[in-house]
């Protein structure tokens, strides 16, 4: 199934280049383009693309648009495509529900991969920046810590194991012989139990609480986080 994608950027040359480049991908369908925050909201409200790729520097209040889309149109996954490599900015938008943070210096293949990963339910952060973001989120000023470790069921621990390996929701569902909807249900429960606001914080919270102490070596963190 092709992924419907919309691009919003206030650089007309770059915008046309993105549309032209990714229109040639067999697994993508470019359904709209826009230049500002108002365009972004209108596109999502009228078309509901699978993935919205937008720059934070567009005219209008990009952050307000992100918050509104994340609150009211969760079927659309958002990728921020930006020159801004500030770690705190990345954390801020991730906490508002953005699924991908890709720097404009990235390759065309990396943005293509990000679109596929977030469409499959994962989180994608540009290589290099991902490690800085996860390290910064250990800072108590940037990341809420759970007051105490709640008991995790065996199924929740299984979900976490695959999550730490970088598996997507679909891959987890296939391995555990459950539906993608059920995986999402467990992810919501894990966020609540671990005091996490997004999937990146679930990984960090799991590591801090050492939930795998009795289950062997920690499989590590991939930059592709489901």
PDB file of C-alpha atoms in Angstrom:
ATOM      1  CA  UNK A   1       0.000   0.000   0.000  1.00  0.00           C
ATOM      2  CA  UNK A   2       1.366   3.415  -0.948  1.00  0.00           C
ATOM      3  CA  UNK A   3       1.840   6.026   1.752  1.00  0.00           C
ATOM      4  CA  UNK A   4       0.048   9.334   1.164  1.00  0.00           C
ATOM      5  CA  UNK A   5       2.396  12.240   1.929  1.00  0.00           C
ATOM      6  CA  UNK A   6       2.008  16.020   2.097  1.00  0.00           C
ATOM      7  CA  UNK A   7       4.900  18.502   2.189  1.00  0.00           C
ATOM      8  CA  UNK A   8       4.758  21.967   3.775  1.00  0.00           C
ATOM      9  CA  UNK A   9       7.771  24.285   3.382  1.00  0.00           C
ATOM     10  CA  UNK A  10       8.087  28.033   2.799  1.00  0.00           C
ATOM     11  CA  UNK A  11      11.015  27.610   0.394  1.00  0.00           C
ATOM     12  CA  UNK A  12       9.236  27.241  -2.982  1.00  0.00           C
ATOM     13  CA  UNK A  13      12.257  25.759  -4.743  1.00  0.00           C
ATOM     14  CA  UNK A  14      12.814  23.129  -2.065  1.00  0.00           C
ATOM     15  CA  UNK A  15       9.090  22.383  -1.922  1.00  0.00           C
ATOM     16  CA  UNK A  16       8.915  21.711  -5.649  1.00  0.00           C
ATOM     17  CA  UNK A  17      12.090  19.625  -5.448  1.00  0.00           C
ATOM     18  CA  UNK A  18      10.615  17.456  -2.667  1.00  0.00           C
ATOM     19  CA  UNK A  19       7.378  16.919  -4.565  1.00  0.00           C
ATOM     20  CA  UNK A  20       9.250  16.075  -7.774  1.00  0.00           C
ATOM     21  CA  UNK A  21      11.737  13.747  -6.074  1.00  0.00           C
ATOM     22  CA  UNK A  22       9.300  11.728  -3.984  1.00  0.00           C
ATOM     23  CA  UNK A  23       6.607  11.561  -6.659  1.00  0.00           C
ATOM     24  CA  UNK A  24       8.958   9.116  -8.349  1.00  0.00           C
ATOM     25  CA  UNK A  25       8.810   6.671  -5.431  1.00  0.00           C
ATOM     26  CA  UNK A  26       6.493   3.741  -6.114  1.00  0.00           C
ATOM     27  CA  UNK A  27       5.575   3.339  -2.446  1.00  0.00           C
ATOM     28  CA  UNK A  28       4.642   7.009  -1.926  1.00  0.00           C
ATOM     29  CA  UNK A  29       1.770   9.154  -3.172  1.00  0.00           C
ATOM     30  CA  UNK A  30       2.224  12.911  -2.887  1.00  0.00           C
ATOM     31  CA  UNK A  31      -1.265  14.250  -2.199  1.00  0.00           C
ATOM     32  CA  UNK A  32      -0.683  17.907  -1.289  1.00  0.00           C
ATOM     33  CA  UNK A  33       1.817  20.703  -0.722  1.00  0.00           C
ATOM     34  CA  UNK A  34       1.670  23.916   1.263  1.00  0.00           C
ATOM     35  CA  UNK A  35       3.749  26.884   2.381  1.00  0.00           C
ATOM     36  CA  UNK A  36       2.551  27.847   5.878  1.00  0.00           C
ATOM     37  CA  UNK A  37       0.895  26.671   9.092  1.00  0.00           C
ATOM     38  CA  UNK A  38      -2.592  27.439   7.796  1.00  0.00           C
ATOM     39  CA  UNK A  39      -1.904  25.274   4.740  1.00  0.00           C
ATOM     40  CA  UNK A  40      -0.708  22.442   6.991  1.00  0.00           C
ATOM     41  CA  UNK A  41      -3.945  22.451   9.005  1.00  0.00           C
ATOM     42  CA  UNK A  42      -6.114  22.720   5.903  1.00  0.00           C
ATOM     43  CA  UNK A  43      -4.328  19.826   4.212  1.00  0.00           C
ATOM     44  CA  UNK A  44      -4.748  17.545   7.208  1.00  0.00           C
ATOM     45  CA  UNK A  45      -8.369  18.521   7.794  1.00  0.00           C
ATOM     46  CA  UNK A  46      -9.370  18.006   4.163  1.00  0.00           C
ATOM     47  CA  UNK A  47      -7.122  15.167   2.992  1.00  0.00           C
ATOM     48  CA  UNK A  48      -5.822  13.427   6.154  1.00  0.00           C
ATOM     49  CA  UNK A  49      -2.553  12.205   4.612  1.00  0.00           C
ATOM     50  CA  UNK A  50      -0.737   9.316   6.245  1.00  0.00           C
ATOM     51  CA  UNK A  51       2.361  11.483   6.762  1.00  0.00           C
ATOM     52  CA  UNK A  52       2.809  15.270   6.918  1.00  0.00           C
ATOM     53  CA  UNK A  53       6.358  16.569   6.407  1.00  0.00           C
ATOM     54  CA  UNK A  54       6.773  20.184   7.491  1.00  0.00           C
ATOM     55  CA  UNK A  55       9.434  22.717   8.379  1.00  0.00           C
ATOM     56  CA  UNK A  56       9.273  24.484  11.753  1.00  0.00           C
ATOM     57  CA  UNK A  57      10.227  27.794  10.122  1.00  0.00           C
ATOM     58  CA  UNK A  58       7.105  28.043   7.946  1.00  0.00           C
ATOM     59  CA  UNK A  59       5.031  31.205   8.210  1.00  0.00           C
ATOM     60  CA  UNK A  60       2.459  31.140  10.985  1.00  0.00           C
ATOM     61  CA  UNK A  61       2.539  29.167  14.221  1.00  0.00           C
ATOM     62  CA  UNK A  62       3.999  25.799  13.242  1.00  0.00           C
ATOM     63  CA  UNK A  63       4.019  24.533  16.826  1.00  0.00           C
ATOM     64  CA  UNK A  64       0.339  25.351  17.322  1.00  0.00           C
ATOM     65  CA  UNK A  65      -0.451  23.516  14.081  1.00  0.00           C
ATOM     66  CA  UNK A  66       1.533  20.498  15.268  1.00  0.00           C
ATOM     67  CA  UNK A  67      -0.295  20.472  18.602  1.00  0.00           C
ATOM     68  CA  UNK A  68      -3.711  20.733  16.941  1.00  0.00           C
ATOM     69  CA  UNK A  69      -2.970  17.994  14.430  1.00  0.00           C
ATOM     70  CA  UNK A  70      -1.548  15.740  17.143  1.00  0.00           C
ATOM     71  CA  UNK A  71      -4.643  16.292  19.271  1.00  0.00           C
ATOM     72  CA  UNK A  72      -7.366  16.032  16.635  1.00  0.00           C
ATOM     73  CA  UNK A  73      -5.915  14.109  13.683  1.00  0.00           C
ATOM     74  CA  UNK A  74      -3.837  11.280  15.125  1.00  0.00           C
ATOM     75  CA  UNK A  75      -4.163   9.246  11.926  1.00  0.00           C
ATOM     76  CA  UNK A  76      -1.692  11.671  10.323  1.00  0.00           C
ATOM     77  CA  UNK A  77       1.896  11.156  11.439  1.00  0.00           C
ATOM     78  CA  UNK A  78       4.114  14.249  11.480  1.00  0.00           C
ATOM     79  CA  UNK A  79       7.760  14.545  10.452  1.00  0.00           C
ATOM     80  CA  UNK A  80       9.571  17.794  11.189  1.00  0.00           C
ATOM     81  CA  UNK A  81      12.036  18.438   8.344  1.00  0.00           C
ATOM     82  CA  UNK A  82      14.253  21.281   9.474  1.00  0.00           C
ATOM     83  CA  UNK A  83      17.651  22.976   9.625  1.00  0.00           C
ATOM     84  CA  UNK A  84      17.215  23.281  13.402  1.00  0.00           C
ATOM     85  CA  UNK A  85      19.510  20.797  15.168  1.00  0.00           C
ATOM     86  CA  UNK A  86      18.761  22.120  18.670  1.00  0.00           C
ATOM     87  CA  UNK A  87      18.195  19.151  20.995  1.00  0.00           C
ATOM     88  CA  UNK A  88      15.661  20.943  23.190  1.00  0.00           C
ATOM     89  CA  UNK A  89      13.601  21.871  20.133  1.00  0.00           C
ATOM     90  CA  UNK A  90      13.610  18.244  19.006  1.00  0.00           C
ATOM     91  CA  UNK A  91      12.463  17.087  22.443  1.00  0.00           C
ATOM     92  CA  UNK A  92       9.748  19.738  22.528  1.00  0.00           C
ATOM     93  CA  UNK A  93       8.173  18.657  19.245  1.00  0.00           C
ATOM     94  CA  UNK A  94       8.534  14.955  20.079  1.00  0.00           C
ATOM     95  CA  UNK A  95       6.660  15.616  23.312  1.00  0.00           C
ATOM     96  CA  UNK A  96       3.892  17.201  21.242  1.00  0.00           C
ATOM     97  CA  UNK A  97       3.410  14.002  19.266  1.00  0.00           C
ATOM     98  CA  UNK A  98       5.763  14.459  16.319  1.00  0.00           C
ATOM     99  CA  UNK A  99       6.891  11.050  15.062  1.00  0.00           C
ATOM    100  CA  UNK A 100       9.970  12.086  13.113  1.00  0.00           C
ATOM    101  CA  UNK A 101      12.701  14.715  13.326  1.00  0.00           C
ATOM    102  CA  UNK A 102      14.868  14.858  10.211  1.00  0.00           C
ATOM    103  CA  UNK A 103      17.542  17.452   9.500  1.00  0.00           C
ATOM    104  CA  UNK A 104      17.681  18.999   6.037  1.00  0.00           C
ATOM    105  CA  UNK A 105      21.281  17.970   5.639  1.00  0.00           C
ATOM    106  CA  UNK A 106      20.077  14.349   5.577  1.00  0.00           C
ATOM    107  CA  UNK A 107      20.044  12.324   2.382  1.00  0.00           C
ATOM    108  CA  UNK A 108      16.934  11.791   0.289  1.00  0.00           C
ATOM    109  CA  UNK A 109      17.026   8.119   1.268  1.00  0.00           C
ATOM    110  CA  UNK A 110      16.987   9.007   4.965  1.00  0.00           C
ATOM    111  CA  UNK A 111      13.851  11.129   4.626  1.00  0.00           C
ATOM    112  CA  UNK A 112      12.262   8.337   2.586  1.00  0.00           C
ATOM    113  CA  UNK A 113      13.117   5.864   5.351  1.00  0.00           C
ATOM    114  CA  UNK A 114      11.694   8.236   7.968  1.00  0.00           C
ATOM    115  CA  UNK A 115       8.391   8.411   6.091  1.00  0.00           C
ATOM    116  CA  UNK A 116       8.155   4.623   5.972  1.00  0.00           C
ATOM    117  CA  UNK A 117       9.130   4.188   9.631  1.00  0.00           C
ATOM    118  CA  UNK A 118       6.651   6.712  11.033  1.00  0.00           C
ATOM    119  CA  UNK A 119       3.878   5.367   8.801  1.00  0.00           C
ATOM    120  CA  UNK A 120       4.519   1.940  10.329  1.00  0.00           C
ATOM    121  CA  UNK A 121       4.093   3.390  13.820  1.00  0.00           C
ATOM    122  CA  UNK A 122       7.720   4.076  14.665  1.00  0.00           C
ATOM    123  CA  UNK A 123       9.691   7.161  15.641  1.00  0.00           C
ATOM    124  CA  UNK A 124      12.605   8.352  13.505  1.00  0.00           C
ATOM    125  CA  UNK A 125      15.332  10.816  14.460  1.00  0.00           C
ATOM    126  CA  UNK A 126      18.242  11.782  12.221  1.00  0.00           C
ATOM    127  CA  UNK A 127      21.367   9.740  12.906  1.00  0.00           C
ATOM    128  CA  UNK A 128      23.704  11.553  15.290  1.00  0.00           C
ATOM    129  CA  UNK A 129      20.967  13.730  16.705  1.00  0.00           C
ATOM    130  CA  UNK A 130      19.078  10.693  18.038  1.00  0.00           C
ATOM    131  CA  UNK A 131      21.753   9.873  20.633  1.00  0.00           C
ATOM    132  CA  UNK A 132      21.936  13.499  21.796  1.00  0.00           C
ATOM    133  CA  UNK A 133      18.148  13.626  22.173  1.00  0.00           C
ATOM    134  CA  UNK A 134      17.975  10.443  24.212  1.00  0.00           C
ATOM    135  CA  UNK A 135      20.848  11.521  26.451  1.00  0.00           C
ATOM    136  CA  UNK A 136      19.237  14.917  27.011  1.00  0.00           C
ATOM    137  CA  UNK A 137      15.913  13.313  27.898  1.00  0.00           C
ATOM    138  CA  UNK A 138      17.600  11.729  30.908  1.00  0.00           C
ATOM    139  CA  UNK A 139      17.800  15.263  32.302  1.00  0.00           C
ATOM    140  CA  UNK A 140      15.060  15.618  34.937  1.00  0.00           C
ATOM    141  CA  UNK A 141      14.368  19.142  33.685  1.00  0.00           C
ATOM    142  CA  UNK A 142      13.422  17.777  30.268  1.00  0.00           C
ATOM    143  CA  UNK A 143      11.914  14.409  31.075  1.00  0.00           C
ATOM    144  CA  UNK A 144       9.376  13.454  33.703  1.00  0.00           C
ATOM    145  CA  UNK A 145      10.543  10.508  35.770  1.00  0.00           C
ATOM    146  CA  UNK A 146       8.123   7.929  37.141  1.00  0.00           C
ATOM    147  CA  UNK A 147       7.777   8.132  40.918  1.00  0.00           C
ATOM    148  CA  UNK A 148       8.088   4.401  41.262  1.00  0.00           C
ATOM    149  CA  UNK A 149       8.260   1.284  39.145  1.00  0.00           C
ATOM    150  CA  UNK A 150       4.890  -0.294  38.585  1.00  0.00           C
ATOM    151  CA  UNK A 151       4.586  -3.991  37.957  1.00  0.00           C
ATOM    152  CA  UNK A 152       4.818  -4.907  34.295  1.00  0.00           C
ATOM    153  CA  UNK A 153       3.031  -7.946  32.944  1.00  0.00           C
ATOM    154  CA  UNK A 154       4.987 -10.572  31.022  1.00  0.00           C
ATOM    155  CA  UNK A 155       3.358  -9.370  27.811  1.00  0.00           C
ATOM    156  CA  UNK A 156       4.363  -5.768  28.517  1.00  0.00           C
ATOM    157  CA  UNK A 157       7.948  -6.886  29.096  1.00  0.00           C
ATOM    158  CA  UNK A 158       7.840  -8.745  25.769  1.00  0.00           C
ATOM    159  CA  UNK A 159       6.633  -5.592  24.029  1.00  0.00           C
ATOM    160  CA  UNK A 160       9.465  -3.613  25.629  1.00  0.00           C
ATOM    161  CA  UNK A 161      12.041  -6.163  24.510  1.00  0.00           C
ATOM    162  CA  UNK A 162      11.027  -5.776  20.883  1.00  0.00           C
ATOM    163  CA  UNK A 163      10.696  -2.014  21.289  1.00  0.00           C
ATOM    164  CA  UNK A 164      14.298  -1.767  22.464  1.00  0.00           C
ATOM    165  CA  UNK A 165      15.381  -3.736  19.414  1.00  0.00           C
ATOM    166  CA  UNK A 166      13.768  -1.123  17.179  1.00  0.00           C
ATOM    167  CA  UNK A 167      10.889  -3.331  15.987  1.00  0.00           C
ATOM    168  CA  UNK A 168       7.863  -1.657  14.450  1.00  0.00           C
ATOM    169  CA  UNK A 169       4.313  -2.214  15.717  1.00  0.00           C
ATOM    170  CA  UNK A 170       3.666  -4.567  12.817  1.00  0.00           C
ATOM    171  CA  UNK A 171       6.821  -6.560  13.499  1.00  0.00           C
ATOM    172  CA  UNK A 172       5.943  -6.865  17.192  1.00  0.00           C
ATOM    173  CA  UNK A 173       2.413  -7.971  16.327  1.00  0.00           C
ATOM    174  CA  UNK A 174       3.709 -10.615  13.917  1.00  0.00           C
ATOM    175  CA  UNK A 175       6.285 -11.968  16.390  1.00  0.00           C
ATOM    176  CA  UNK A 176       3.784 -12.186  19.250  1.00  0.00           C
ATOM    177  CA  UNK A 177       0.856 -13.286  17.053  1.00  0.00           C
ATOM    178  CA  UNK A 178      -1.352 -10.394  18.158  1.00  0.00           C
ATOM    179  CA  UNK A 179      -2.969  -7.508  16.292  1.00  0.00           C
ATOM    180  CA  UNK A 180      -1.324  -4.121  15.702  1.00  0.00           C
ATOM    181  CA  UNK A 181      -4.236  -2.587  17.628  1.00  0.00           C
ATOM    182  CA  UNK A 182      -3.352  -4.763  20.632  1.00  0.00           C
ATOM    183  CA  UNK A 183       0.291  -3.665  20.430  1.00  0.00           C
ATOM    184  CA  UNK A 184      -0.837  -0.030  20.492  1.00  0.00           C
ATOM    185  CA  UNK A 185      -2.999  -0.801  23.536  1.00  0.00           C
ATOM    186  CA  UNK A 186       0.026  -2.181  25.391  1.00  0.00           C
ATOM    187  CA  UNK A 187       2.119   0.823  24.327  1.00  0.00           C
ATOM    188  CA  UNK A 188      -0.454   3.155  25.882  1.00  0.00           C
ATOM    189  CA  UNK A 189      -0.397   1.118  29.093  1.00  0.00           C
ATOM    190  CA  UNK A 190       3.405   1.194  29.176  1.00  0.00           C
ATOM    191  CA  UNK A 191       3.474   4.973  28.768  1.00  0.00           C
ATOM    192  CA  UNK A 192       1.122   5.311  31.731  1.00  0.00           C
ATOM    193  CA  UNK A 193       3.037   2.881  33.932  1.00  0.00           C
ATOM    194  CA  UNK A 194       6.460   4.320  33.109  1.00  0.00           C
ATOM    195  CA  UNK A 195       5.378   7.957  33.276  1.00  0.00           C
ATOM    196  CA  UNK A 196       6.384   8.441  29.646  1.00  0.00           C
ATOM    197  CA  UNK A 197       4.942  10.910  27.169  1.00  0.00           C
ATOM    198  CA  UNK A 198       6.150   9.208  23.992  1.00  0.00           C
ATOM    199  CA  UNK A 199       7.920   6.095  22.762  1.00  0.00           C
ATOM    200  CA  UNK A 200      11.395   7.568  23.205  1.00  0.00           C
ATOM    201  CA  UNK A 201      10.678   8.138  26.905  1.00  0.00           C
ATOM    202  CA  UNK A 202       9.341   4.573  27.233  1.00  0.00           C
ATOM    203  CA  UNK A 203      12.752   3.274  26.144  1.00  0.00           C
ATOM    204  CA  UNK A 204      14.620   5.570  28.529  1.00  0.00           C
ATOM    205  CA  UNK A 205      12.298   4.787  31.444  1.00  0.00           C
ATOM    206  CA  UNK A 206      12.686   1.058  30.848  1.00  0.00           C
ATOM    207  CA  UNK A 207      16.468   1.415  30.967  1.00  0.00           C
ATOM    208  CA  UNK A 208      16.422   3.559  34.123  1.00  0.00           C
ATOM    209  CA  UNK A 209      14.182   1.110  35.953  1.00  0.00           C
ATOM    210  CA  UNK A 210      16.235  -1.853  34.770  1.00  0.00           C
ATOM    211  CA  UNK A 211      13.115  -3.809  33.859  1.00  0.00           C
ATOM    212  CA  UNK A 212      15.237  -6.380  32.085  1.00  0.00           C
ATOM    213  CA  UNK A 213      17.405  -7.153  35.111  1.00  0.00           C
ATOM    214  CA  UNK A 214      16.139 -10.722  35.194  1.00  0.00           C
ATOM    215  CA  UNK A 215      15.801 -11.143  31.481  1.00  0.00           C
ATOM    216  CA  UNK A 216      19.351 -11.081  30.155  1.00  0.00           C
ATOM    217  CA  UNK A 217      21.331  -8.385  28.396  1.00  0.00           C
ATOM    218  CA  UNK A 218      19.623  -5.224  27.335  1.00  0.00           C
ATOM    219  CA  UNK A 219      19.281  -5.390  23.525  1.00  0.00           C
ATOM    220  CA  UNK A 220      20.136  -1.678  23.225  1.00  0.00           C
ATOM    221  CA  UNK A 221      18.448   1.280  21.592  1.00  0.00           C
ATOM    222  CA  UNK A 222      18.026   1.703  17.864  1.00  0.00           C
ATOM    223  CA  UNK A 223      17.573   5.130  16.343  1.00  0.00           C
ATOM    224  CA  UNK A 224      14.408   3.680  14.818  1.00  0.00           C
ATOM    225  CA  UNK A 225      12.057   3.522  17.789  1.00  0.00           C
ATOM    226  CA  UNK A 226       8.602   2.009  17.477  1.00  0.00           C
TER     227      UNK A 226
END
